[in-house]
Amino acid sequence: MSATVPSLLQRALDTALDRSLVLGYTRIGPAVRRRWWAPDAEPGSLAGRHVVVTGATSGIGTAMVESFLDLGATVHVLGRNAAKVTDLVADLRRRRPTAELVEEVCDVGDLDAVRAWTDDLAARIEDLHAIVHNAGVMLPERTESPQGHEMALAVHVLGPHLMTERLLPLLGAGGGGTVVIMSSGGMYSAGLRSTPDEIEYRDGEYDGVRGYARTKRMQVVLADAWSRRLRGGEVAVESTHPGWAATPGVSDSLPGFDKVMGPLLRTPASGADTAVWLVATRPDSSGTHHFWHDRATRPTTYPFQRRQEPGAERAFLDYVAGATDSVWPH
Ligand SMILES: NC(=O)c1ccc[n+]([C@@H]2O[C@H](COP(=O)([O-])OP(=O)(O)OC[C@H]3O[C@@H](n4cnc5c(N)ncnc54)[C@H](OP(=O)(O)O)[C@@H]3O)[C@@H](O)[C@H]2O)c1
């Protein structure tokens, strides 16, 4: 699919929107950028393709399921709560009688559950076109996963890493698989943590917003590392952030923010747009930038931010590999 090429002025405006946060991240961002951003995917472009959406039972995930259905995909609706998954799929089937939907139950933060679910999926389908790691949490206090990992780390980083590792054979099978990790613009406020105590947030009093931002930064680093590892192969790995969208997650975890920004927040579908577009169009991702927002790559670090310490990325990736019993070739 050919992309429209934005003019210099449009690029400058796009960058200004991005740096201003309030303009770019809210509904104003896509309202302006829509004038020049890359075209939508062709209708039916995902017909016959299997796509997994994690965290599908709320907000951006539910909107993403609908957008993938619009493009003809068979959507695997993955949630941790079986009743919620069943209710959502029943509702979708009522409204869209021909929709191809598969119910999937897995707690992404539980590594044993991830192993069991990936084995189960591999026994049911022959190829997987894409997975969007969208499940997310912002927790008021430090809690631990069944394997004893800090929960935001388990849900945002360890579970998605292990899922990706175990689904690789399925993702490459049909040619042109895509993995998308849903990060957050909040990651700009955190540097990469690399000691075990920092990664597991045992290095000070727990702050949910900070724990969220740290693990969202880790997601971006992880996606870049996966992308380098798989360069030139069948599977592309990208990360993205949705801007600020009105979802139950935002109103529950950040009620003050929700109140102030309410009218300016994007719709969940707008928050889902870039992830869906990445899967459906597979834009050229041969460069080193794999962090997307509103259908364009964005910097992962700004010049005013502290440089990452040498060796931090390697130490982080080694920790992730060790925690998930997987291998990370450097
Ligand atoms: N909304 C925004 O403005 C915004 C901004 C930046 C980034 N994001 C990111 O976008 C993604 C979606 O956010 P949202 O606003 O739509 O949040 P949301 O309304 O809270 O939805 C989060 C979803 O993740 C699921 N989930 C949480 N833990 C899980 C686990 N262990 N296993 C499986 N599923 C799990 C939740 O399941 P339950 O339904 O069972 O709770 C829910 O379906 C998140 O990764 C978030 O960090 C959102």
CSV table of C-alpha atoms and ligand atoms in Angstrom, one decimal:
chain,number,residue,atom,x,y,z
A,1,MET,CA,0.0,0.0,0.0
A,2,SER,CA,1.4,3.4,-1.0
A,3,ALA,CA,1.6,6.0,1.7
A,4,THR,CA,1.0,9.7,1.1
A,5,VAL,CA,4.1,11.7,1.6
A,6,PRO,CA,3.5,14.6,4.0
A,7,SER,CA,4.9,18.0,2.9
A,8,LEU,CA,7.6,19.7,5.0
A,9,LEU,CA,5.0,22.0,6.6
A,10,GLN,CA,2.8,19.0,7.4
A,11,ARG,CA,5.8,17.2,9.0
A,12,ALA,CA,6.6,20.3,11.1
A,13,LEU,CA,3.0,20.5,12.2
A,14,ASP,CA,2.9,16.8,13.0
A,15,THR,CA,6.1,17.2,15.2
A,16,ALA,CA,4.7,20.2,16.9
A,17,LEU,CA,1.5,18.3,17.7
A,18,ASP,CA,3.5,15.5,19.1
A,19,ARG,CA,5.7,17.6,21.3
A,20,SER,CA,2.8,19.6,22.7
A,21,LEU,CA,1.3,16.4,24.1
A,22,VAL,CA,-2.1,18.0,24.8
A,23,LEU,CA,-2.7,18.7,21.1
A,24,GLY,CA,-1.2,15.6,19.6
A,25,TYR,CA,-2.4,13.0,22.1
A,26,THR,CA,-6.0,14.2,22.3
A,27,ARG,CA,-8.7,13.9,19.6
A,28,ILE,CA,-7.1,17.0,18.0
A,29,GLY,CA,-4.1,14.9,16.9
A,30,PRO,CA,-5.9,12.5,14.5
A,31,ALA,CA,-8.3,15.2,13.4
A,32,VAL,CA,-5.4,17.2,11.9
A,33,ARG,CA,-3.1,14.4,10.9
A,34,ARG,CA,-5.8,12.5,9.1
A,35,ARG,CA,-5.3,15.1,6.2
A,36,TRP,CA,-1.9,13.6,5.4
A,37,TRP,CA,-1.5,10.3,7.1
A,38,ALA,CA,-1.1,7.0,5.3
A,39,PRO,CA,-4.2,5.6,3.7
A,40,ASP,CA,-6.6,3.2,5.5
A,41,ALA,CA,-6.2,-0.5,4.9
A,42,GLU,CA,-8.2,-1.9,2.0
A,43,PRO,CA,-11.6,-3.3,3.0
A,44,GLY,CA,-11.4,-7.0,3.4
A,45,SER,CA,-7.6,-6.9,3.7
A,46,LEU,CA,-7.6,-9.3,6.7
A,47,ALA,CA,-10.1,-11.8,5.3
A,48,GLY,CA,-9.2,-15.3,6.4
A,49,ARG,CA,-6.5,-14.0,8.7
A,50,HIS,CA,-6.3,-14.9,12.4
A,51,VAL,CA,-5.6,-12.0,14.7
A,52,VAL,CA,-5.3,-12.2,18.6
A,53,VAL,CA,-6.2,-9.1,20.7
A,54,THR,CA,-5.2,-9.3,24.3
A,55,GLY,CA,-7.1,-7.2,26.9
A,56,ALA,CA,-10.0,-7.3,24.5
A,57,THR,CA,-12.7,-7.0,27.1
A,58,SER,CA,-12.5,-3.2,27.6
A,59,GLY,CA,-11.7,0.1,26.1
A,60,ILE,CA,-9.1,0.2,23.3
A,61,GLY,CA,-9.0,-3.6,23.0
A,62,THR,CA,-12.8,-3.9,22.4
A,63,ALA,CA,-12.6,-1.2,19.8
A,64,MET,CA,-9.7,-3.0,18.1
A,65,VAL,CA,-11.7,-6.2,17.9
A,66,GLU,CA,-14.4,-4.3,16.0
A,67,SER,CA,-11.9,-2.6,13.7
A,68,PHE,CA,-10.3,-6.0,12.8
A,69,LEU,CA,-13.7,-7.5,12.2
A,70,ASP,CA,-14.4,-4.5,9.8
A,71,LEU,CA,-11.4,-5.6,7.8
A,72,GLY,CA,-12.6,-9.2,7.6
A,73,ALA,CA,-10.3,-10.9,10.2
A,74,THR,CA,-11.1,-13.9,12.4
A,75,VAL,CA,-10.5,-12.3,15.7
A,76,HIS,CA,-9.4,-14.2,18.8
A,77,VAL,CA,-10.9,-12.2,21.7
A,78,LEU,CA,-8.5,-12.7,24.6
A,79,GLY,CA,-9.3,-11.7,28.2
A,80,ARG,CA,-8.5,-12.9,31.7
A,81,ASN,CA,-12.1,-13.1,32.8
A,82,ALA,CA,-14.0,-15.9,31.0
A,83,ALA,CA,-17.5,-14.4,31.7
A,84,LYS,CA,-16.5,-11.0,30.2
A,85,VAL,CA,-15.1,-12.7,27.1
A,86,THR,CA,-18.3,-14.7,26.6
A,87,ASP,CA,-20.5,-11.6,27.1
A,88,LEU,CA,-18.4,-9.5,24.7
A,89,VAL,CA,-18.4,-12.2,22.0
A,90,ALA,CA,-22.2,-12.8,22.4
A,91,ASP,CA,-22.8,-9.1,22.1
A,92,LEU,CA,-20.6,-8.9,19.0
A,93,ARG,CA,-22.3,-11.9,17.4
A,94,ARG,CA,-25.8,-10.3,18.0
A,95,ARG,CA,-24.7,-7.1,16.2
A,96,ARG,CA,-22.5,-8.8,13.6
A,97,PRO,CA,-24.0,-12.3,12.8
A,98,THR,CA,-21.3,-13.2,10.3
A,99,ALA,CA,-18.4,-12.1,12.4
A,100,GLU,CA,-15.6,-14.7,12.9
A,101,LEU,CA,-14.9,-14.7,16.6
A,102,VAL,CA,-13.0,-17.1,18.9
A,103,GLU,CA,-13.1,-16.8,22.7
A,104,GLU,CA,-9.7,-17.0,24.4
A,105,VAL,CA,-9.1,-17.0,28.1
A,106,CYS,CA,-5.6,-16.3,29.5
A,107,ASP,CA,-4.2,-14.3,32.3
A,108,VAL,CA,-1.3,-12.6,30.5
A,109,GLY,CA,0.5,-11.9,33.8
A,110,ASP,CA,0.6,-15.6,34.7
A,111,LEU,CA,3.5,-17.3,32.8
A,112,ASP,CA,2.1,-20.8,33.3
A,113,ALA,CA,-1.3,-19.7,31.9
A,114,VAL,CA,0.6,-18.2,28.9
A,115,ARG,CA,2.4,-21.5,28.3
A,116,ALA,CA,-0.8,-23.5,28.5
A,117,TRP,CA,-2.8,-21.0,26.2
A,118,THR,CA,-0.1,-20.8,23.5
A,119,ASP,CA,0.1,-24.6,23.4
A,120,ASP,CA,-3.6,-24.8,23.1
A,121,LEU,CA,-3.8,-22.2,20.3
A,122,ALA,CA,-1.0,-23.9,18.4
A,123,ALA,CA,-3.1,-27.1,18.4
A,124,ARG,CA,-6.1,-25.2,17.0
A,125,ILE,CA,-4.8,-23.0,14.2
A,126,GLU,CA,-2.0,-23.4,11.6
A,127,ASP,CA,-1.0,-19.8,11.2
A,128,LEU,CA,-1.5,-16.6,13.1
A,129,HIS,CA,-1.3,-13.3,11.2
A,130,ALA,CA,-0.9,-11.0,14.2
A,131,ILE,CA,-1.1,-10.5,17.9
A,132,VAL,CA,-1.6,-7.2,19.6
A,133,HIS,CA,-0.3,-7.2,23.1
A,134,ASN,CA,-2.9,-4.6,24.4
A,135,ALA,CA,-3.6,-5.9,28.0
A,136,GLY,CA,-2.7,-3.2,30.5
A,137,VAL,CA,-2.9,-2.4,34.2
A,138,MET,CA,-2.2,0.6,36.5
A,139,LEU,CA,-2.2,-0.7,40.0
A,140,PRO,CA,-2.6,1.3,43.3
A,141,GLU,CA,-0.1,-0.9,45.1
A,142,ARG,CA,2.7,-3.4,44.4
A,143,THR,CA,1.2,-6.8,43.8
A,144,GLU,CA,2.8,-9.9,42.5
A,145,SER,CA,1.9,-12.4,39.7
A,146,PRO,CA,1.6,-16.1,40.5
A,147,GLN,CA,5.3,-16.5,39.6
A,148,GLY,CA,6.3,-13.7,42.1
A,149,HIS,CA,6.9,-10.9,39.6
A,150,GLU,CA,5.7,-7.3,40.0
A,151,MET,CA,2.3,-7.3,38.3
A,152,ALA,CA,2.7,-4.5,35.8
A,153,LEU,CA,6.0,-6.1,34.7
A,154,ALA,CA,4.3,-9.4,34.3
A,155,VAL,CA,1.3,-8.1,32.3
A,156,HIS,CA,3.2,-5.6,30.1
A,157,VAL,CA,6.5,-7.3,29.6
A,158,LEU,CA,7.0,-10.9,30.7
A,159,GLY,CA,3.7,-12.3,29.5
A,160,PRO,CA,3.9,-10.6,26.1
A,161,HIS,CA,7.5,-11.6,25.7
A,162,LEU,CA,6.8,-15.3,26.4
A,163,MET,CA,3.7,-15.3,24.2
A,164,THR,CA,5.7,-13.8,21.3
A,165,GLU,CA,8.5,-16.3,21.8
A,166,ARG,CA,6.1,-19.3,21.8
A,167,LEU,CA,3.9,-18.0,19.0
A,168,LEU,CA,6.8,-17.3,16.6
A,169,PRO,CA,6.4,-20.5,14.6
A,170,LEU,CA,2.6,-19.8,14.1
A,171,LEU,CA,3.3,-16.1,13.3
A,172,GLY,CA,5.7,-16.9,10.5
A,173,ALA,CA,3.7,-19.8,9.1
A,174,GLY,CA,1.4,-17.8,6.7
A,175,GLY,CA,4.1,-15.3,5.7
A,176,GLY,CA,4.1,-11.7,6.9
A,177,GLY,CA,3.2,-12.0,10.6
A,178,THR,CA,3.0,-8.9,12.9
A,179,VAL,CA,3.4,-8.4,16.6
A,180,VAL,CA,2.3,-5.1,18.1
A,181,ILE,CA,2.9,-4.0,21.7
A,182,MET,CA,0.6,-1.3,23.0
A,183,SER,CA,2.8,1.0,25.1
A,184,SER,CA,2.0,4.5,26.3
A,185,GLY,CA,3.2,8.0,25.9
A,186,GLY,CA,3.7,7.8,29.6
A,187,MET,CA,6.9,5.9,28.9
A,188,TYR,CA,8.6,9.1,28.0
A,189,SER,CA,8.7,9.9,31.8
A,190,ALA,CA,10.7,6.8,32.6
A,191,GLY,CA,14.2,5.6,31.7
A,192,LEU,CA,15.0,1.9,31.3
A,193,ARG,CA,15.5,0.2,34.6
A,194,SER,CA,18.0,-2.6,34.5
A,195,THR,CA,18.9,-4.0,37.9
A,196,PRO,CA,16.6,-6.9,39.1
A,197,ASP,CA,15.4,-4.7,42.0
A,198,GLU,CA,14.5,-1.8,39.7
A,199,ILE,CA,12.9,-4.1,37.1
A,200,GLU,CA,10.7,-5.7,39.8
A,201,TYR,CA,10.1,-2.3,41.6
A,202,ARG,CA,11.7,-3.4,44.9
A,203,ASP,CA,13.9,-0.3,44.9
A,204,GLY,CA,11.6,2.1,46.7
A,205,GLU,CA,8.0,2.9,47.7
A,206,TYR,CA,5.7,1.7,44.9
A,207,ASP,CA,4.0,4.3,42.9
A,208,GLY,CA,1.4,2.9,40.4
A,209,VAL,CA,1.9,5.7,37.8
A,210,ARG,CA,5.6,5.3,38.0
A,211,GLY,CA,5.4,1.5,37.8
A,212,TYR,CA,3.2,1.8,34.8
A,213,ALA,CA,5.6,4.2,33.0
A,214,ARG,CA,8.6,2.1,33.8
A,215,THR,CA,7.1,-1.0,32.3
A,216,LYS,CA,5.7,0.9,29.3
A,217,ARG,CA,9.3,2.0,28.6
A,218,MET,CA,10.4,-1.6,28.9
A,219,GLN,CA,7.8,-2.5,26.3
A,220,VAL,CA,9.3,-0.1,23.8
A,221,VAL,CA,12.9,-1.4,24.4
A,222,LEU,CA,11.6,-5.0,24.1
A,223,ALA,CA,9.8,-4.3,20.8
A,224,ASP,CA,13.0,-2.7,19.4
A,225,ALA,CA,15.1,-5.7,20.5
A,226,TRP,CA,12.6,-8.2,19.0
A,227,SER,CA,12.5,-6.2,15.8
A,228,ARG,CA,16.3,-6.4,15.5
A,229,ARG,CA,16.3,-10.1,16.3
A,230,LEU,CA,13.8,-10.8,13.6
A,231,ARG,CA,15.0,-8.3,11.0
A,232,GLY,CA,14.7,-9.7,7.4
A,233,GLY,CA,12.4,-12.5,8.5
A,234,GLU,CA,8.7,-13.0,8.2
A,235,VAL,CA,7.6,-11.4,11.4
A,236,ALA,CA,7.6,-7.7,12.1
A,237,VAL,CA,7.5,-6.4,15.7
A,238,GLU,CA,6.3,-2.9,16.5
A,239,SER,CA,5.3,-0.8,19.5
A,240,THR,CA,2.8,2.0,19.5
A,241,HIS,CA,1.0,4.3,21.8
A,242,PRO,CA,-2.7,5.3,21.5
A,243,GLY,CA,-2.6,8.9,22.7
A,244,TRP,CA,-5.2,9.6,25.4
A,245,ALA,CA,-8.4,7.7,24.9
A,246,ALA,CA,-11.6,7.6,27.0
A,247,THR,CA,-11.7,4.1,28.4
A,248,PRO,CA,-12.7,2.4,31.6
A,249,GLY,CA,-9.0,2.1,32.3
A,250,VAL,CA,-8.4,5.8,32.3
A,251,SER,CA,-11.6,6.7,34.3
A,252,ASP,CA,-10.8,4.0,36.9
A,253,SER,CA,-7.1,4.6,37.3
A,254,LEU,CA,-6.8,8.4,36.6
A,255,PRO,CA,-10.2,9.9,37.6
A,256,GLY,CA,-8.7,13.4,37.9
A,257,PHE,CA,-7.2,13.3,34.5
A,258,ASP,CA,-10.4,11.9,33.0
A,259,LYS,CA,-12.4,14.8,34.5
A,260,VAL,CA,-10.1,17.5,33.2
A,261,MET,CA,-9.4,16.0,29.8
A,262,GLY,CA,-12.7,14.3,29.3
A,263,PRO,CA,-14.1,16.2,26.2
A,264,LEU,CA,-10.7,16.2,24.6
A,265,LEU,CA,-10.0,12.5,25.0
A,266,ARG,CA,-10.0,10.3,21.8
A,267,THR,CA,-12.5,7.6,21.2
A,268,PRO,CA,-11.2,4.0,22.0
A,269,ALA,CA,-11.4,3.3,18.2
A,270,SER,CA,-9.0,6.3,17.6
A,271,GLY,CA,-6.7,4.9,20.3
A,272,ALA,CA,-6.8,1.5,18.5
A,273,ASP,CA,-6.3,3.0,15.0
A,274,THR,CA,-2.5,2.8,14.6
A,275,ALA,CA,-2.2,-0.8,16.0
A,276,VAL,CA,-4.9,-2.0,13.5
A,277,TRP,CA,-3.3,-0.1,10.7
A,278,LEU,CA,0.1,-1.6,11.5
A,279,VAL,CA,-1.3,-5.1,11.3
A,280,ALA,CA,-3.4,-4.5,8.2
A,281,THR,CA,-0.8,-2.6,6.1
A,282,ARG,CA,2.6,-3.8,7.4
A,283,PRO,CA,4.3,-0.5,6.7
A,284,ASP,CA,8.1,-0.6,5.9
A,285,SER,CA,9.7,-1.3,9.3
A,286,SER,CA,13.2,-1.9,8.1
A,287,GLY,CA,14.5,1.2,9.9
A,288,THR,CA,15.5,1.4,13.5
A,289,HIS,CA,12.4,3.2,14.7
A,290,HIS,CA,9.6,0.9,15.8
A,291,PHE,CA,7.5,3.2,18.1
A,292,TRP,CA,4.5,4.4,16.3
A,293,HIS,CA,1.7,6.9,17.0
A,294,ASP,CA,-0.9,8.2,14.6
A,295,ARG,CA,0.5,6.1,11.7
A,296,ALA,CA,4.0,7.6,12.0
A,297,THR,CA,7.2,6.6,13.9
A,298,ARG,CA,8.0,8.7,16.9
A,299,PRO,CA,11.3,9.2,18.8
A,300,THR,CA,11.7,6.9,21.8
A,301,THR,CA,13.9,9.4,23.7
A,302,TYR,CA,14.2,13.2,23.5
A,303,PRO,CA,17.6,15.0,23.6
A,304,PHE,CA,16.9,16.5,27.0
A,305,GLN,CA,16.5,13.0,28.6
A,306,ARG,CA,19.3,11.3,30.4
A,307,ARG,CA,21.1,8.8,28.2
A,308,GLN,CA,20.6,5.2,28.9
A,309,GLU,CA,23.5,3.7,30.8
A,310,PRO,CA,25.7,1.4,28.8
A,311,GLY,CA,24.7,-2.3,29.3
A,312,ALA,CA,21.3,-1.4,30.6
A,313,GLU,CA,19.4,-2.8,27.7
A,314,ARG,CA,21.4,-6.1,27.7
A,315,ALA,CA,20.9,-6.5,31.5
A,316,PHE,CA,17.1,-5.9,31.1
A,317,LEU,CA,16.8,-8.3,28.2
A,318,ASP,CA,18.8,-10.9,30.1
A,319,TYR,CA,16.5,-10.5,33.1
A,320,VAL,CA,13.4,-10.9,30.9
A,321,ALA,CA,14.9,-14.0,29.2
A,322,GLY,CA,15.7,-15.5,32.7
A,323,ALA,CA,12.3,-14.8,34.2
A,324,THR,CA,10.5,-16.4,31.3
A,325,ASP,CA,13.0,-19.3,30.7
A,326,SER,CA,13.6,-18.2,27.2
A,327,VAL,CA,16.7,-17.6,25.2
A,328,TRP,CA,17.8,-14.1,24.1
A,329,PRO,CA,20.5,-14.2,21.5
A,330,HIS,CA,22.6,-11.0,21.6
B,1,LIG,N1,-6.6,4.8,27.3
B,1,LIG,C1,-5.5,5.5,27.2
B,1,LIG,O1,-5.5,6.7,27.1
B,1,LIG,C2,-4.2,4.8,27.1
B,1,LIG,C3,-3.0,5.6,27.0
B,1,LIG,C4,-1.8,5.0,26.9
B,1,LIG,C5,-1.7,3.7,26.8
B,1,LIG,N2,-2.8,2.9,26.9
B,1,LIG,C6,-2.6,1.4,26.8
B,1,LIG,O2,-3.6,0.9,26.0
B,1,LIG,C7,-4.0,-0.5,26.5
B,1,LIG,C8,-5.5,-0.5,26.7
B,1,LIG,O3,-5.8,0.5,27.6
B,1,LIG,P1,-7.4,0.8,28.0
B,1,LIG,O4,-7.3,2.3,28.3
B,1,LIG,O5,-8.3,0.3,27.0
B,1,LIG,O6,-7.5,0.0,29.3
B,1,LIG,P2,-8.7,-0.8,30.1
B,1,LIG,O7,-10.0,-0.2,29.7
B,1,LIG,O8,-8.3,-0.8,31.5
B,1,LIG,O9,-8.5,-2.2,29.4
B,1,LIG,C9,-7.4,-3.0,29.8
B,1,LIG,C10,-7.7,-4.4,29.3
B,1,LIG,O10,-6.6,-5.2,29.7
B,1,LIG,C11,-7.1,-6.4,30.4
B,1,LIG,N3,-6.1,-7.0,31.3
B,1,LIG,C12,-5.6,-6.5,32.4
B,1,LIG,N4,-4.8,-7.4,32.9
B,1,LIG,C13,-4.8,-8.5,32.2
B,1,LIG,C14,-4.2,-9.8,32.3
B,1,LIG,N5,-3.4,-10.1,33.3
B,1,LIG,N6,-4.5,-10.7,31.4
B,1,LIG,C15,-5.4,-10.4,30.4
B,1,LIG,N7,-6.0,-9.2,30.2
B,1,LIG,C16,-5.7,-8.3,31.1
B,1,LIG,C17,-8.3,-5.9,31.1
B,1,LIG,O11,-9.1,-7.0,31.4
B,1,LIG,P3,-10.4,-6.9,32.4
B,1,LIG,O12,-11.5,-6.4,31.5
B,1,LIG,O13,-10.7,-8.2,32.9
B,1,LIG,O14,-10.1,-5.9,33.5
B,1,LIG,C18,-8.9,-5.0,30.0
B,1,LIG,O15,-9.6,-5.8,29.0
B,1,LIG,C19,-3.2,-0.7,27.8
B,1,LIG,O16,-2.0,-1.4,27.5
B,1,LIG,C20,-2.8,0.7,28.2
B,1,LIG,O17,-1.7,0.8,29.0
B,1,LIG,C21,-4.0,3.4,27.1
